Amino acid sequence: MFAKRVSALAQSPTMAIDAKAKAFKKQGIPVINLSVGEPNFQTPEHIKEAAHRAITEGMTFYTASEGILELREAIATKFKQDNNISYDPSQIIVGTGSKQLLYCAFQVLCDPGDEVIIPLPAWGTFSEQVKLAEGKPVFISMNSPFKLTAQDVKKVLTPRTKILLLNSPSNPTGAIVDPDELEKIAALAIKEKFFIITDEIYEKLVYTQKHVSIASLNEQIKEQTITINGVSKSYAMTGWRIGYAAGSQKVIAKMKALQSQLITHASSLSQVAAVEALIGDQKPLAAMKTEFVKRRAFCIREFKTLKNISFAEPEGAFYIFFSVEKLLGEQYPTATAWAEALLEKEKVAVIPGEAFSYPGYIRLSYSASMEDLEEAITRIKQFIML
Ligand code: PLP
């Protein structure tokens, strides 16, 4: 009955577990939800106020499909200031979250059978979207601490390689691609003529080194790169659904054409809010980062005390990706079974590694309050001892 394209398509496992945890909460069950990658902070007040003003002033009409010029200018300024990349606003498109722009990028670049290299573990959305574009995901299975090298990429190149997907800092590992490797990867992409799609949604949440955008390295790699980003994670604006992409005129023009047939444009009110997020007071962003630094330090300290659990210290984002392989066996044969039991018995929601094509591991999001994190660790300790 269904088209081949979607016959194997399942709901995002992260969203499914999040929904289960939220349903428990509604029933009054004290679940701690460390599944979804969503900051627990409210959107800063000045951003909310900008959206209020937009309603009052009647910004309730259709906007340009690629987004209002004011926002694309603010994004161009952000790219220049933060990443040292010069984009004209015409090289920028705004969409309903970075997820939708990733979808558009794969749709406009992939022909059936084109290969897209995805380093694992990876956010499951990447490979699902590649398949929806009839591309072929080609995986690189990395080992802890999950740091991608140009050599890893070289090994899986074929004449059908079309795109390399980068996600640094990574969901789920928090790993960052080191700048010298980024240089080598850029050189390889130029030599072998493949595109880079780089998802930099966690760029503001780096703890061990400065974020480097691959498109900033030279003009040629900039031409071959589509940089994806958004305001969801850095400005606590997940529900507003604003993401953006930047790249060559040609690719962005095609993405605009697709978007105009798909969603028309992102919400006008959310676009105004995003302008304020990018050009307004940046203090709340620093305050949130300070909080994440504390939570990360707490999780690292606590996880080091857990028996039979191993992990690499995350360099960015807000996840701990830990191995439960030593805890698997007859009772819990897989990480999925382990995560389900943790939710059932201790009411802590986490995501099993299978969702990132990496069995034996668990992703815990520390984008929750310190109080919740402390209680979650107590419950996990209890669960491990059972
Ligand atoms: N990219 C990565 C790597 C993510 O982890 C997520 C959300 O979890 C997104 C993109 C989605 O972000 P947005 O809210 O902009 O669609």
PDB file of C-alpha atoms and ligand atoms in Angstrom, residues 97-99 123 126 167 171 199 201-202 232-233 241 319, ligand 1:
ATOM      1  CA  GLY A  97      14.044  24.019  12.082  1.00  0.00           C
ATOM      2  CA  SER A  98      17.374  22.749  10.897  1.00  0.00           C
ATOM      3  CA  LYS A  99      15.844  19.276  10.467  1.00  0.00           C
ATOM      4  CA  TRP A 123      21.529  11.101  14.951  1.00  0.00           C
ATOM      5  CA  PHE A 126      20.494  11.757   8.940  1.00  0.00           C
ATOM      6  CA  ASN A 167      28.011  16.911  12.840  1.00  0.00           C
ATOM      7  CA  ASN A 171      24.725  14.253  18.740  1.00  0.00           C
ATOM      8  CA  ASP A 199      25.194  20.302  10.928  1.00  0.00           C
ATOM      9  CA  ILE A 201      23.481  23.168  15.646  1.00  0.00           C
ATOM     10  CA  TYR A 202      25.598  22.630  18.809  1.00  0.00           C
ATOM     11  CA  SER A 232      16.711  25.759  18.819  1.00  0.00           C
ATOM     12  CA  LYS A 233      19.555  24.651  21.047  1.00  0.00           C
ATOM     13  CA  ARG A 241      11.070  25.958  14.755  1.00  0.00           C
ATOM     14  CA  TYR A 319      24.881  14.546  25.999  1.00  0.00           C
TER      15      TYR A 319
HETATM   16  N1  PLP B   1      20.628  18.447  14.245  1.00  0.00           N
HETATM   17  C1  PLP B   1      20.999  17.710  15.291  1.00  0.00           C
HETATM   18  C2  PLP B   1      22.330  17.067  15.304  1.00  0.00           C
HETATM   19  C3  PLP B   1      20.122  17.529  16.372  1.00  0.00           C
HETATM   20  O1  PLP B   1      20.494  16.796  17.411  1.00  0.00           O
HETATM   21  C4  PLP B   1      18.840  18.138  16.328  1.00  0.00           C
HETATM   22  C5  PLP B   1      17.856  17.946  17.400  1.00  0.00           C
HETATM   23  O2  PLP B   1      17.935  17.112  18.245  1.00  0.00           O
HETATM   24  C6  PLP B   1      18.517  18.899  15.222  1.00  0.00           C
HETATM   25  C7  PLP B   1      19.422  19.038  14.190  1.00  0.00           C
HETATM   26  C8  PLP B   1      17.159  19.518  15.082  1.00  0.00           C
HETATM   27  O3  PLP B   1      17.155  20.849  15.340  1.00  0.00           O
HETATM   28  P1  PLP B   1      15.952  21.791  14.909  1.00  0.00           P
HETATM   29  O4  PLP B   1      15.157  22.027  16.154  1.00  0.00           O
HETATM   30  O5  PLP B   1      16.618  23.032  14.415  1.00  0.00           O
HETATM   31  O6  PLP B   1      15.172  21.106  13.841  1.00  0.00           O
END
